[in-house]
N, CA and C of each residue as an Amber inpcrd file, in Angstrom:
protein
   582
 -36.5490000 -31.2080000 -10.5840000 -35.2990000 -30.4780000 -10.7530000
 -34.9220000 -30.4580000 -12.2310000 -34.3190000 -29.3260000 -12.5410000
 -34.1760000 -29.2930000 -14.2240000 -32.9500000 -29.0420000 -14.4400000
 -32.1460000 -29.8420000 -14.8050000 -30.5730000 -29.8520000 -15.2790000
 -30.6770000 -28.6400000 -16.3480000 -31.3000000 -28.2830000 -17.1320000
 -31.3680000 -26.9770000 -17.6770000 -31.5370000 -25.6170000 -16.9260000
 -32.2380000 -25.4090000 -16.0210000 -31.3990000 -24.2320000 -15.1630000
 -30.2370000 -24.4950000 -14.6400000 -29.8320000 -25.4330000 -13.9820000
 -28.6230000 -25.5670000 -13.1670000 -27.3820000 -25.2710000 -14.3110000
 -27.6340000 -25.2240000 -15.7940000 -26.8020000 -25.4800000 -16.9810000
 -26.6990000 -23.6510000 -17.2330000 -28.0090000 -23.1150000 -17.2330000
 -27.9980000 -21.8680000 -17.2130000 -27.0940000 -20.9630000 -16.4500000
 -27.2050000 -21.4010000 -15.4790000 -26.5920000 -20.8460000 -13.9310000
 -24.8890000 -20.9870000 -13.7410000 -24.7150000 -22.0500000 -14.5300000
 -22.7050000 -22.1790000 -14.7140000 -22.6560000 -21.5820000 -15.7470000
 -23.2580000 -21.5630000 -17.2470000 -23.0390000 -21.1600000 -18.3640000
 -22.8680000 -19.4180000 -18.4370000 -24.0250000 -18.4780000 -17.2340000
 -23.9530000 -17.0900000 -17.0730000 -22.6070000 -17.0520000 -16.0790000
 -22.1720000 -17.5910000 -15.3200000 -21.2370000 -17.6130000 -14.2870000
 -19.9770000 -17.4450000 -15.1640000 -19.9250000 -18.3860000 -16.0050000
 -18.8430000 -18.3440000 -16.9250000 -18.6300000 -17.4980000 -17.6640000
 -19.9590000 -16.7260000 -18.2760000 -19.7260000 -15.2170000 -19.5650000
 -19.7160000 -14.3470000 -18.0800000 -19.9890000 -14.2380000 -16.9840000
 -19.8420000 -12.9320000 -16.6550000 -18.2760000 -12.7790000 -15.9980000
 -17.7030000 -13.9590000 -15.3760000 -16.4250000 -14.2840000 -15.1200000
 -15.3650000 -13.9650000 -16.5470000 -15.6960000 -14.1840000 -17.5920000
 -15.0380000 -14.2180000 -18.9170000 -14.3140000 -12.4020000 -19.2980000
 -16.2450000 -11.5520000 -18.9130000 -16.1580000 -10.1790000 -19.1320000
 -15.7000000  -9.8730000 -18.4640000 -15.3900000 -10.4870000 -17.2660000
 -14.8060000  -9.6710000 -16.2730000 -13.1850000  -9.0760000 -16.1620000
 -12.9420000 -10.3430000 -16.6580000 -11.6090000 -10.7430000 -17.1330000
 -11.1640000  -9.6700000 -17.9330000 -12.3070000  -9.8420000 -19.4770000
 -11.4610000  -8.7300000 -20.4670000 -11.7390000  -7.3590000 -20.0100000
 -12.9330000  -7.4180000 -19.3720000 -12.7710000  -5.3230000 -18.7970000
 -11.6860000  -4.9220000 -17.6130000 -11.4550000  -5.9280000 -16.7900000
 -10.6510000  -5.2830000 -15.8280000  -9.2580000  -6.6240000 -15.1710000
  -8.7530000  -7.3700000 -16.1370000  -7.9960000  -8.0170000 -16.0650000
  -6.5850000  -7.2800000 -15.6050000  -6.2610000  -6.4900000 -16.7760000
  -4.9410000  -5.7250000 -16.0930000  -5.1570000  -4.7480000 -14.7970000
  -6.3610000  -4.3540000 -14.3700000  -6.4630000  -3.4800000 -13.0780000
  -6.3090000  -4.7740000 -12.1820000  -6.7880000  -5.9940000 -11.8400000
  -6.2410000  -7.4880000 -11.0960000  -5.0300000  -7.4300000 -10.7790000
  -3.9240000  -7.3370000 -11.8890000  -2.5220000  -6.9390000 -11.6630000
  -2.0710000  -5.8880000 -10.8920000  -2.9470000  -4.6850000 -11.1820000
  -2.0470000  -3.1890000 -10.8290000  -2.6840000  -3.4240000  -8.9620000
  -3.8110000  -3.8360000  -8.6110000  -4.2890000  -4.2080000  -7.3880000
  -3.1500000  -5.3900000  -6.7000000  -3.0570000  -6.0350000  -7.0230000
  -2.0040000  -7.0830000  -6.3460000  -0.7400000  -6.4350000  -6.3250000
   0.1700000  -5.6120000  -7.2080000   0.8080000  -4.8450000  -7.3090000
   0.5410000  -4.0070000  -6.1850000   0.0620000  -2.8070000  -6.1410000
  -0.3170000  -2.4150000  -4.9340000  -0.5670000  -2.6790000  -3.7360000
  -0.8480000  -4.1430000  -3.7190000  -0.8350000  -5.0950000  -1.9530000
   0.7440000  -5.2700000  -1.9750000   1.3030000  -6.0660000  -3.0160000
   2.5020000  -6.1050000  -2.6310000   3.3340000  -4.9900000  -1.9780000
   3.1240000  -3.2650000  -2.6080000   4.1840000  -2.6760000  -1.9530000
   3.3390000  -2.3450000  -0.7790000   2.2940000  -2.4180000  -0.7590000
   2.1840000  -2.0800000   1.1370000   2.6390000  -2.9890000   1.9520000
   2.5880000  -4.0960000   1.4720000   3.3420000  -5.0550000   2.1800000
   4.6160000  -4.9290000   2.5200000   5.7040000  -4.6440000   1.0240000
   7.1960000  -4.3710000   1.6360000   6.9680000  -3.1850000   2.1420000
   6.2800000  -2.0080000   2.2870000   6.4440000  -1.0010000   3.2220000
   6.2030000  -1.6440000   4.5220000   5.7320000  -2.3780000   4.8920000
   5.7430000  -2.9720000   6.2820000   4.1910000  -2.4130000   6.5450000
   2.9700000  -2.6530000   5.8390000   1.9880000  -1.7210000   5.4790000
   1.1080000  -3.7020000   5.9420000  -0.4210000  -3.0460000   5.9180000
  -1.3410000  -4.5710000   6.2340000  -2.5580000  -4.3300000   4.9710000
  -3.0520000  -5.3440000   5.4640000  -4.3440000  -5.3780000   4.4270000
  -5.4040000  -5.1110000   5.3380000  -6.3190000  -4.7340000   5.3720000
  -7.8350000  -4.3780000   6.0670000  -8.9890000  -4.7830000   4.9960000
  -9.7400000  -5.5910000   4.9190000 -10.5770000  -6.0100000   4.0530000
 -12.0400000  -5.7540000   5.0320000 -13.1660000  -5.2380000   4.2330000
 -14.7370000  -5.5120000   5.0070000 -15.8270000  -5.4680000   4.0450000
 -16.6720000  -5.8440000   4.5460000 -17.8410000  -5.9340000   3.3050000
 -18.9800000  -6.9300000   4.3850000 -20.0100000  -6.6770000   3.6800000
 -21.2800000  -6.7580000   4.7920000 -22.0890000  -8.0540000   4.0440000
 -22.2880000  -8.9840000   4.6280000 -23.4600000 -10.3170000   3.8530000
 -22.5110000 -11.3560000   3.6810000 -22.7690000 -11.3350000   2.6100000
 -22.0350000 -12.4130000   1.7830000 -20.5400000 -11.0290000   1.5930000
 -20.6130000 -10.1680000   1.5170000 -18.9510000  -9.9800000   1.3380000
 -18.0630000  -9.8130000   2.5240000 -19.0140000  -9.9010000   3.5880000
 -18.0180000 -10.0960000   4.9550000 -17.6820000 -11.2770000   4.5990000
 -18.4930000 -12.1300000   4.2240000 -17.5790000 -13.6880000   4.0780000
 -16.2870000 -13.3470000   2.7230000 -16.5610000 -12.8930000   2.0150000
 -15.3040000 -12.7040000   1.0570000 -14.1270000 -11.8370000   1.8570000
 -14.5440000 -10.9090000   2.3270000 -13.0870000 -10.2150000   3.3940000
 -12.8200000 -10.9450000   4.3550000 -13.1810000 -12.3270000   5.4540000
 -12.6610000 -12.9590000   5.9840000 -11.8280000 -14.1620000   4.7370000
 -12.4200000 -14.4850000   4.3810000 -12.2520000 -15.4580000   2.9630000
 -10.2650000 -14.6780000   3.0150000 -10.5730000 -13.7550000   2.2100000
  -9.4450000 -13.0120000   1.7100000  -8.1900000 -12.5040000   2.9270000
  -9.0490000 -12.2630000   3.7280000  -7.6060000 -11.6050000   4.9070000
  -7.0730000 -13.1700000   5.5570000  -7.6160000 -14.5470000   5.3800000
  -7.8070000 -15.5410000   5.9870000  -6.4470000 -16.2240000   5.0260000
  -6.3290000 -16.2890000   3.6430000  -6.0470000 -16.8270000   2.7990000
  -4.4420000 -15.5500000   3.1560000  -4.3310000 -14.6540000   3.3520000
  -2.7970000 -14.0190000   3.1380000  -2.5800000 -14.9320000   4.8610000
  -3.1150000 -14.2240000   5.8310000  -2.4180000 -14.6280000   6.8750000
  -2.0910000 -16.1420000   7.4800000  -2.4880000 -16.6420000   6.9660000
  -2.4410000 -18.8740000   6.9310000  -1.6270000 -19.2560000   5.7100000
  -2.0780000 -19.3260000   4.4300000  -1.6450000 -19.6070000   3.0850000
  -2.3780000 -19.7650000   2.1880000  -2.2190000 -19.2030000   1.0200000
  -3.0690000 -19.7730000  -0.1080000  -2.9840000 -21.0760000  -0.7720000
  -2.1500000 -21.2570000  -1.6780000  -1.6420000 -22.2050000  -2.3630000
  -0.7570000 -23.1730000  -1.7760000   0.4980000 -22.4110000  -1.8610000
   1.7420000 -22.5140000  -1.2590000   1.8860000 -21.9590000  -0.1650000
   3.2480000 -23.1150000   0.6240000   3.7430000 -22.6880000   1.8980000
   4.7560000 -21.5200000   1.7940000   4.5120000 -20.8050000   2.5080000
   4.9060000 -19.2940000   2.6010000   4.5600000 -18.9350000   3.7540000
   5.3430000 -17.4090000   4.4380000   5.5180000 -16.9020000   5.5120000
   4.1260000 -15.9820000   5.8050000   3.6210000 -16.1440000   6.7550000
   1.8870000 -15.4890000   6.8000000   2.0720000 -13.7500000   6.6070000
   0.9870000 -13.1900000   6.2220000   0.8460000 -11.9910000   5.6120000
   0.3040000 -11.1840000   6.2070000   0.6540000  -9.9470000   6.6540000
  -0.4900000  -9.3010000   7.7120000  -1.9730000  -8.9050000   6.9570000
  -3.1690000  -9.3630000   7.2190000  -4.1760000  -8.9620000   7.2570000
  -5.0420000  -8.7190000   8.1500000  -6.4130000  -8.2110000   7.9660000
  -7.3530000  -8.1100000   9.3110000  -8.8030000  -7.8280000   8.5310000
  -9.3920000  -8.6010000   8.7440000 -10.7410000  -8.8780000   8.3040000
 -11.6660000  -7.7190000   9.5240000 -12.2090000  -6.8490000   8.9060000
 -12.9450000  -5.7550000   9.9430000 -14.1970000  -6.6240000   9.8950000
 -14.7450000  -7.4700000  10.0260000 -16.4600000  -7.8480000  10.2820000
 -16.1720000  -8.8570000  11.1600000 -14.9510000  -8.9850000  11.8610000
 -15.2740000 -10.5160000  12.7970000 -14.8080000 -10.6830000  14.0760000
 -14.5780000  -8.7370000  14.5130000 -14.8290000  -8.8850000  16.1080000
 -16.1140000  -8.4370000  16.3130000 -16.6220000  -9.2930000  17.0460000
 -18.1300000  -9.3470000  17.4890000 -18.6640000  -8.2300000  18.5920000
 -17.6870000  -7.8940000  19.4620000 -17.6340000  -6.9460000  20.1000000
 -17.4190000  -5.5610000  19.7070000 -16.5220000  -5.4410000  19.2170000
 -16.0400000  -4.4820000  18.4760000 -17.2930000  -3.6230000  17.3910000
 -17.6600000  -4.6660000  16.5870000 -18.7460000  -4.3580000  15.5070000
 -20.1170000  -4.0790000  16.5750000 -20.6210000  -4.9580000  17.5070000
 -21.5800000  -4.1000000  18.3770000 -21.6620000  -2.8140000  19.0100000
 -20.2810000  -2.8510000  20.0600000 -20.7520000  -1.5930000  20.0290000
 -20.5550000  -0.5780000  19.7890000 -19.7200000  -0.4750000  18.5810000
 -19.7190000   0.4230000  17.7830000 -20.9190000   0.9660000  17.0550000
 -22.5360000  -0.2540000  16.7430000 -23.4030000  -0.1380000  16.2170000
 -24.2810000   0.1360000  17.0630000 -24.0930000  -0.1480000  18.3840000
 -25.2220000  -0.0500000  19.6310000 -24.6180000   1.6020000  20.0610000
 -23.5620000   2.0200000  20.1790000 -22.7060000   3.6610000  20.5910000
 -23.4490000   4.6850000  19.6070000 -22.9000000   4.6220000  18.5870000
 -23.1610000   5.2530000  17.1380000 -23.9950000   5.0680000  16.2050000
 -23.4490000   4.0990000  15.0770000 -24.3400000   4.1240000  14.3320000
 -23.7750000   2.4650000  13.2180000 -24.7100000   1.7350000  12.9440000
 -24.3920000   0.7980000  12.1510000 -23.3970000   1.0880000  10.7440000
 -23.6090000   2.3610000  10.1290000 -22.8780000   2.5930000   9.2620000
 -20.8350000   2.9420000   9.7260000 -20.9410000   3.3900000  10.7690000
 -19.1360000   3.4960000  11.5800000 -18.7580000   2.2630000  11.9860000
 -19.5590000   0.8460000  11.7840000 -18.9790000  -0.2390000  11.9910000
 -17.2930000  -0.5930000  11.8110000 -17.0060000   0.1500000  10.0160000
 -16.1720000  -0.3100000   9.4590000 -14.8520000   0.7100000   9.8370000
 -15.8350000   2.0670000   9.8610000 -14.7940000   3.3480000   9.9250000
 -14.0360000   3.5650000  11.2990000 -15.0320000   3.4940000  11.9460000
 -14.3180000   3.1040000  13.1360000 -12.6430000   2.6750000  13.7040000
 -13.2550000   1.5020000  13.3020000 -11.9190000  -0.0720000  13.1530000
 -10.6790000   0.7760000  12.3220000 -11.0830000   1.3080000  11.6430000
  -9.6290000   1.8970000  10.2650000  -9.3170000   3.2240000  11.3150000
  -9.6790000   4.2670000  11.5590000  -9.3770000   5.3170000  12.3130000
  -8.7120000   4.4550000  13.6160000  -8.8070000   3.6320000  14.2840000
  -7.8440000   3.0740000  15.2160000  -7.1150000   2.1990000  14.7880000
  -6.9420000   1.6070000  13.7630000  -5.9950000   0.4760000  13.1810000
  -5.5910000   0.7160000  11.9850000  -6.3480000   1.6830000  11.2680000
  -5.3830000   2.1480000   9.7310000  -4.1280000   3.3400000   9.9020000
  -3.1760000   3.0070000   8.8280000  -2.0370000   3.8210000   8.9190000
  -1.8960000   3.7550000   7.5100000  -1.0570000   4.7240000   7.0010000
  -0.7390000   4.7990000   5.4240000  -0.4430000   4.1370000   4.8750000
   0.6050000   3.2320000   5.0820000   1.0690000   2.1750000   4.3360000
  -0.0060000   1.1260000   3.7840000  -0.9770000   0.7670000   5.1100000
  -2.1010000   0.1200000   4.8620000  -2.9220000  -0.0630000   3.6310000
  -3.2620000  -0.7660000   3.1260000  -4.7950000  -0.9390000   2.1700000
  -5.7250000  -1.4800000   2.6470000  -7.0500000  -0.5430000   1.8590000
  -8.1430000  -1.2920000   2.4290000  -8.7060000  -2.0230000   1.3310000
  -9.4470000  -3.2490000   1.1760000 -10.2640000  -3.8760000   0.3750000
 -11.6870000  -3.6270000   0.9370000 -12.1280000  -2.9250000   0.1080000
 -13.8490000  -2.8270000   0.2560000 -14.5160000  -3.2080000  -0.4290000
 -15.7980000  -4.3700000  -0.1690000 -16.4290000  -5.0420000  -0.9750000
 -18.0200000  -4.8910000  -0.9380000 -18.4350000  -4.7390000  -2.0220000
 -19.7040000  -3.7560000  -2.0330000 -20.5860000  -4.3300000  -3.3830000
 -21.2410000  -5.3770000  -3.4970000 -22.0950000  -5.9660000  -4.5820000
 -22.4070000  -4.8200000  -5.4190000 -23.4120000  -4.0920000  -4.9630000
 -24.1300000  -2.8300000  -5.3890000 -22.9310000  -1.4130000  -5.4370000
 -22.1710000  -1.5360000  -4.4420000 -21.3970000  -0.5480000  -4.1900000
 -22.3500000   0.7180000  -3.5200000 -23.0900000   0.2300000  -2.9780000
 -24.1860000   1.0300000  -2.3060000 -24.6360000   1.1270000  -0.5700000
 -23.3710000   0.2830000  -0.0860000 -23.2800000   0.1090000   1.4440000
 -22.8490000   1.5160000   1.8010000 -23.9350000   2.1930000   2.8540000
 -23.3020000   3.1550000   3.2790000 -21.9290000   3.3930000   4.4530000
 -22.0810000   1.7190000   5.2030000 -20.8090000   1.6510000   6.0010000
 -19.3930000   0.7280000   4.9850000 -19.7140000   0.8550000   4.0350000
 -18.5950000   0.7030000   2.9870000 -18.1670000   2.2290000   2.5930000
 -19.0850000   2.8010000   2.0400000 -19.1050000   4.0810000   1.6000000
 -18.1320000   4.7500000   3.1290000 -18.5260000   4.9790000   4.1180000
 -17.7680000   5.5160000   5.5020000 -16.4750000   4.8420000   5.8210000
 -16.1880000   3.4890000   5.7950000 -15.0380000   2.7310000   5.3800000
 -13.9940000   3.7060000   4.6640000 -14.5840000   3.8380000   3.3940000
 -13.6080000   4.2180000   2.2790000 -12.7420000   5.4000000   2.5130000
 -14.3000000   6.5240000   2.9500000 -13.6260000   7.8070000   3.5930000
 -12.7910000   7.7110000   4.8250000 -12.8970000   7.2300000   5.5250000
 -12.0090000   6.7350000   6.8480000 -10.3510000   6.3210000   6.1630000
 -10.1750000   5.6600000   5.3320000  -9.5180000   5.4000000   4.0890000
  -8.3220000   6.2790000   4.2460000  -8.9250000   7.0540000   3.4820000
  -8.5670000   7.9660000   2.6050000  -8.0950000   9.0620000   3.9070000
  -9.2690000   9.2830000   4.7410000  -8.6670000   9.7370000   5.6640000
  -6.9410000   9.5470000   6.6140000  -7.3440000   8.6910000   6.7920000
  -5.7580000   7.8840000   7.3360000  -4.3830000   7.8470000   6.2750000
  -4.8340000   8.0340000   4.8620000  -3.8870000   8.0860000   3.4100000
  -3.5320000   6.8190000   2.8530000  -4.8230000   6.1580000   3.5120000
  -4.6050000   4.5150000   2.7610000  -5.0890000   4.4520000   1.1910000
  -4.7780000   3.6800000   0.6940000  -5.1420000   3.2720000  -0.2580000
  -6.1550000   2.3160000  -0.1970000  -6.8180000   2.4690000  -1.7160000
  -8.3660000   1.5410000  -1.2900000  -8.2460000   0.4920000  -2.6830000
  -8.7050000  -0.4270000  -2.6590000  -9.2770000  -1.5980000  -4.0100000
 -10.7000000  -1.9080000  -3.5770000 -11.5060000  -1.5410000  -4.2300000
 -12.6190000  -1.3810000  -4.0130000 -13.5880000  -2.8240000  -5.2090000
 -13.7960000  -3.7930000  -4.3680000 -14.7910000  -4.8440000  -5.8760000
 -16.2690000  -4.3870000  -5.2830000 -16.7730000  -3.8850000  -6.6260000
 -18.0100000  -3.6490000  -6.6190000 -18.3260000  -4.6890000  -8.0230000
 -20.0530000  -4.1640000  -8.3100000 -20.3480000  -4.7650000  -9.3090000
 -21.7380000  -3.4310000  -9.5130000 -22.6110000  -4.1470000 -10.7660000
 -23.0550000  -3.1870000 -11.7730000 -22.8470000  -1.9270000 -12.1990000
 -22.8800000  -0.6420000 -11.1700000 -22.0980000   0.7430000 -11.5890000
 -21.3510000   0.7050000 -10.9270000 -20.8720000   0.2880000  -9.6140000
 -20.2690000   0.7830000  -9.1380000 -20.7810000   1.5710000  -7.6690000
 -21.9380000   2.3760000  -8.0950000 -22.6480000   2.5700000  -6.9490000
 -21.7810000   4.1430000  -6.6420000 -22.0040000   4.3400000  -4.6920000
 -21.8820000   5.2510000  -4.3940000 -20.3040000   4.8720000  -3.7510000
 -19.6760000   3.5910000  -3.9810000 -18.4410000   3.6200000  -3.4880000
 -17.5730000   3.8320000  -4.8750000 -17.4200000   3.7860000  -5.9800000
 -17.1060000   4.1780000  -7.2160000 -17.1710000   5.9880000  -7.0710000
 -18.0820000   6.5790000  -6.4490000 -17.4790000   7.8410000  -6.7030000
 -16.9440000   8.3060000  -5.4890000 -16.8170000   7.9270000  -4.3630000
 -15.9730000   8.4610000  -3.3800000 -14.5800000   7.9710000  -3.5660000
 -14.0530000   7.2460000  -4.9030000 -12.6050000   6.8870000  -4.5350000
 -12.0420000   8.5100000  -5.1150000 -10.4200000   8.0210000  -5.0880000
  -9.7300000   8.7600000  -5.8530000  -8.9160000   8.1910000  -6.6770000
  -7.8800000   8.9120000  -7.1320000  -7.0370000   8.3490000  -8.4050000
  -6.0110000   7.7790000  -8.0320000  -5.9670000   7.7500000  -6.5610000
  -4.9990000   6.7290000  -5.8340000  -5.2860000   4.8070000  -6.0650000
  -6.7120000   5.2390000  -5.6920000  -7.6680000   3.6750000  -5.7090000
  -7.5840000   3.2370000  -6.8090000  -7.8980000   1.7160000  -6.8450000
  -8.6550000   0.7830000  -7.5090000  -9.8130000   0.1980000  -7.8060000
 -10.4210000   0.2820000  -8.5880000 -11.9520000  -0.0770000  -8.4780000
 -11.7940000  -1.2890000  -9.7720000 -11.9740000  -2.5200000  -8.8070000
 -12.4190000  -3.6970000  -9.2560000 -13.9040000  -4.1620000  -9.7760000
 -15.0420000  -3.8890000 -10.7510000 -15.9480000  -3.6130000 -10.8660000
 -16.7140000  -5.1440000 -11.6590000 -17.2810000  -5.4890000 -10.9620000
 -17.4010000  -6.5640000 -12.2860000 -18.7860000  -6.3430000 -13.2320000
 -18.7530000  -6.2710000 -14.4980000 -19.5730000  -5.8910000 -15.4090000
 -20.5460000  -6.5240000 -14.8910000 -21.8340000  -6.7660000 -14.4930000
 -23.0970000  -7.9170000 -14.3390000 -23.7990000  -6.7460000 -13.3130000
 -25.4010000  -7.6380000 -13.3030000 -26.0220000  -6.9850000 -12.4310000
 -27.0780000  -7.9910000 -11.3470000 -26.7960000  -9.0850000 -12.3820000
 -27.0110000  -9.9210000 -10.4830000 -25.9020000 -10.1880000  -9.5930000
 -26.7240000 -10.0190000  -8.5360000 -25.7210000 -10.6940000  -7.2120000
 -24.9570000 -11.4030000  -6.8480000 -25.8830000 -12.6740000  -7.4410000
 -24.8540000 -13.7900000  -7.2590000 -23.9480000 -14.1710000  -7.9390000
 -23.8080000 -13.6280000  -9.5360000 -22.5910000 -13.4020000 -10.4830000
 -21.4780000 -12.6050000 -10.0300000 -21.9690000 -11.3580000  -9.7700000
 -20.9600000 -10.4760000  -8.5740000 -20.0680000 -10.9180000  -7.8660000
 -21.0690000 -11.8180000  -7.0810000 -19.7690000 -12.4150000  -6.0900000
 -19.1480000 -13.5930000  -6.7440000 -19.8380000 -14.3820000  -7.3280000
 -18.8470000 -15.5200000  -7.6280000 -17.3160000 -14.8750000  -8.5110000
 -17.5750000 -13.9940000  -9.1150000 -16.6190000 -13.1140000  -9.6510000
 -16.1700000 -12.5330000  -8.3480000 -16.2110000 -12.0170000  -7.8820000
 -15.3610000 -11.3570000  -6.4120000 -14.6420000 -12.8870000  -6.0420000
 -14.9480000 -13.3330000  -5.7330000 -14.3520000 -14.6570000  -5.3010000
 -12.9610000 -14.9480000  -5.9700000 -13.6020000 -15.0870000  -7.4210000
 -12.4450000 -15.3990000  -8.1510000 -11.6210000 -14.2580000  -8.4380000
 -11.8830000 -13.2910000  -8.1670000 -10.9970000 -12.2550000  -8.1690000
 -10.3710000 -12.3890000  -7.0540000 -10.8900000 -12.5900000  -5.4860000
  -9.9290000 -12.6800000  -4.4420000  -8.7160000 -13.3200000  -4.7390000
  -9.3430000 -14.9720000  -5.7210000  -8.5570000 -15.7030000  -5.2910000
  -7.0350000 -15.6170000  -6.6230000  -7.5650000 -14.7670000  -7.7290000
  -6.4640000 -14.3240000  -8.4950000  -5.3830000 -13.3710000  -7.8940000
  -5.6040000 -12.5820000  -7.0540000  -5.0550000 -11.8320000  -6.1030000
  -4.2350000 -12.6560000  -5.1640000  -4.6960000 -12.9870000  -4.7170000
  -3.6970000 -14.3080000  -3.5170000  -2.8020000 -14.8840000  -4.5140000
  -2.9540000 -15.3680000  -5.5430000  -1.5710000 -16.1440000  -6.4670000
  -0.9980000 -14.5550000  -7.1130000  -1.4710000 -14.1430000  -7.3090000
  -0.6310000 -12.7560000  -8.0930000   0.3790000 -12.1050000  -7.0870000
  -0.3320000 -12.1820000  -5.4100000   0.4980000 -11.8700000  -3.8380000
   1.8880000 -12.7630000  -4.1020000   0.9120000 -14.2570000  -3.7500000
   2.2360000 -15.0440000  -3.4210000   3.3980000 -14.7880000  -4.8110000
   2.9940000 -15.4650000  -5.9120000   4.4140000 -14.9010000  -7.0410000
   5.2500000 -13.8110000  -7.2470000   4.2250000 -13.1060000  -6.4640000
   5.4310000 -11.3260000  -6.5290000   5.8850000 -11.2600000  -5.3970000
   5.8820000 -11.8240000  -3.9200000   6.7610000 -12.2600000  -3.3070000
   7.3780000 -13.0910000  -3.3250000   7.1220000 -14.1880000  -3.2420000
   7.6790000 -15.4900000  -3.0880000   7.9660000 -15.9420000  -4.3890000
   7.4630000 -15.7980000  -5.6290000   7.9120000 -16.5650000  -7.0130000
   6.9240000 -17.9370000  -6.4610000   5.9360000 -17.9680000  -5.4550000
   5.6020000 -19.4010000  -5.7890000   4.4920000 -19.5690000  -6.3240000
C-alpha cells in the first residue's frame, strides 16, 4: 500500500472541490435560494440520479425531510430511485429511461423542484426526468460534471446547472456531495437562521 497515492487522491479531491467553489460558488446560493421559495410556495423537492447518484438524491431528499445539522421542522422531499416497485414496473411496462419521468408526471406540480444528478450528464432517464420537468413548469438544479453532457442542454433559463469542473467520476461526486451538503445549511439558515 502506498501512502503516496492515497496522498494523491485527497490532494486532487481538494483542487477539484476548491475549483468548484470558485466557478460556481454563487450559483450554490442562487440554487438553495430557489429550494427555499418552492418551499414557502408550499412547493417539494424531487431529487434522482442513477448509481452512485441515486445514493446522493436519497442522501439529499433524506437530509431535508429528518434534519441536517440542526433540529428543525422536516422538509418535504422525495427521492425518485427508492420505490422499488414503482421503478420496476415502470422499466418492465415501458422503458428504463421513464423510470424518473414517470414519477414527476404523477407527483410533480409547479411549485416543485427537481434535483437531477448526472456525473457525465449523459443519463438518458435523467435527460427524460428533466423534460418531464419542465413539462409540469418545475424548475430544475441540475449537478453534473465535465460538460455537462446532454442534460446541460435540455435546461432552460429557468434552471440551474451545478457543474463541477473535473472529469473523473469520483471527484464529481465527492464534489456533488459536498455540494448537497452546502445546500442543506444554505436551506436550513434561510429558513430557520440555524
Amino acid at each position: 500500500m502506498s501512502i503516496t497515492r492515497i496522498e494523491t487522491i485527497f490532494s486532487n479531491s481538494i483542487a477539484v472541490k476548491q475549483k468548484t467553489f470558485d466557478s460556481i460558488g454563487a450559483d450554490i446560493v442562487s440554487a438553495a435560494s430557489l429550494i427555499v421559495q418552492s418551499l414557502l410556495n408550499e412547493g417539494k423537492v424531487m431529487a434522482c440520479g442513477n448509481g452512485g447518484s441515486a445514493a446522493d438524491a436519497q442522501h439529499f431528499s433524506s437530509e431535508l425531510v429528518n434534519r441536517f445539522e440542526a433540529e428543525r421542522p422536516a422538509l418535504p422531499a422525495i427521492a425518485l430511485t427508492t420505490d422499488s416497485s414503482a421503478l420496476t414496473s415502470i422499466a418492465n411496462d415501458y422503458h428504463y429511461n421513464d423510470v424518473f419521468s414517470r414519477q414527476i408526471q404523477a407527483l410533480g406540480r409547479e411549485a416543485d423542484v427537481l434535483i437531477a444528478i448526472s456525473t457525465r450528464g449523459q443519463s438518458p432517464s435523467i435527460v427524460q426526468a428533466v423534460e418531464s420537468a419542465h413539462e409540469q413548469g418545475m424548475q430544475i438544479i441540475a449537478l453534473t460534471g465535465k460538460d455537462g453532457g446532454q442534460v446541460a442542454q435540455v435546461l432552460d433559463d429557468r434552471d440551474i446547472e451545478l457543474r463541477v469542473p473535473a472529469e473523473h467520476t469520483a471527484r464529481i461526486q465527492e464534489s456533488h456531495i459536498t455540494i448537497i451538503h452546502a445546500l442543506c445549511d444554505l436551506i436550513d439558515f434561510q429558513l430557520f437562521g440555524a
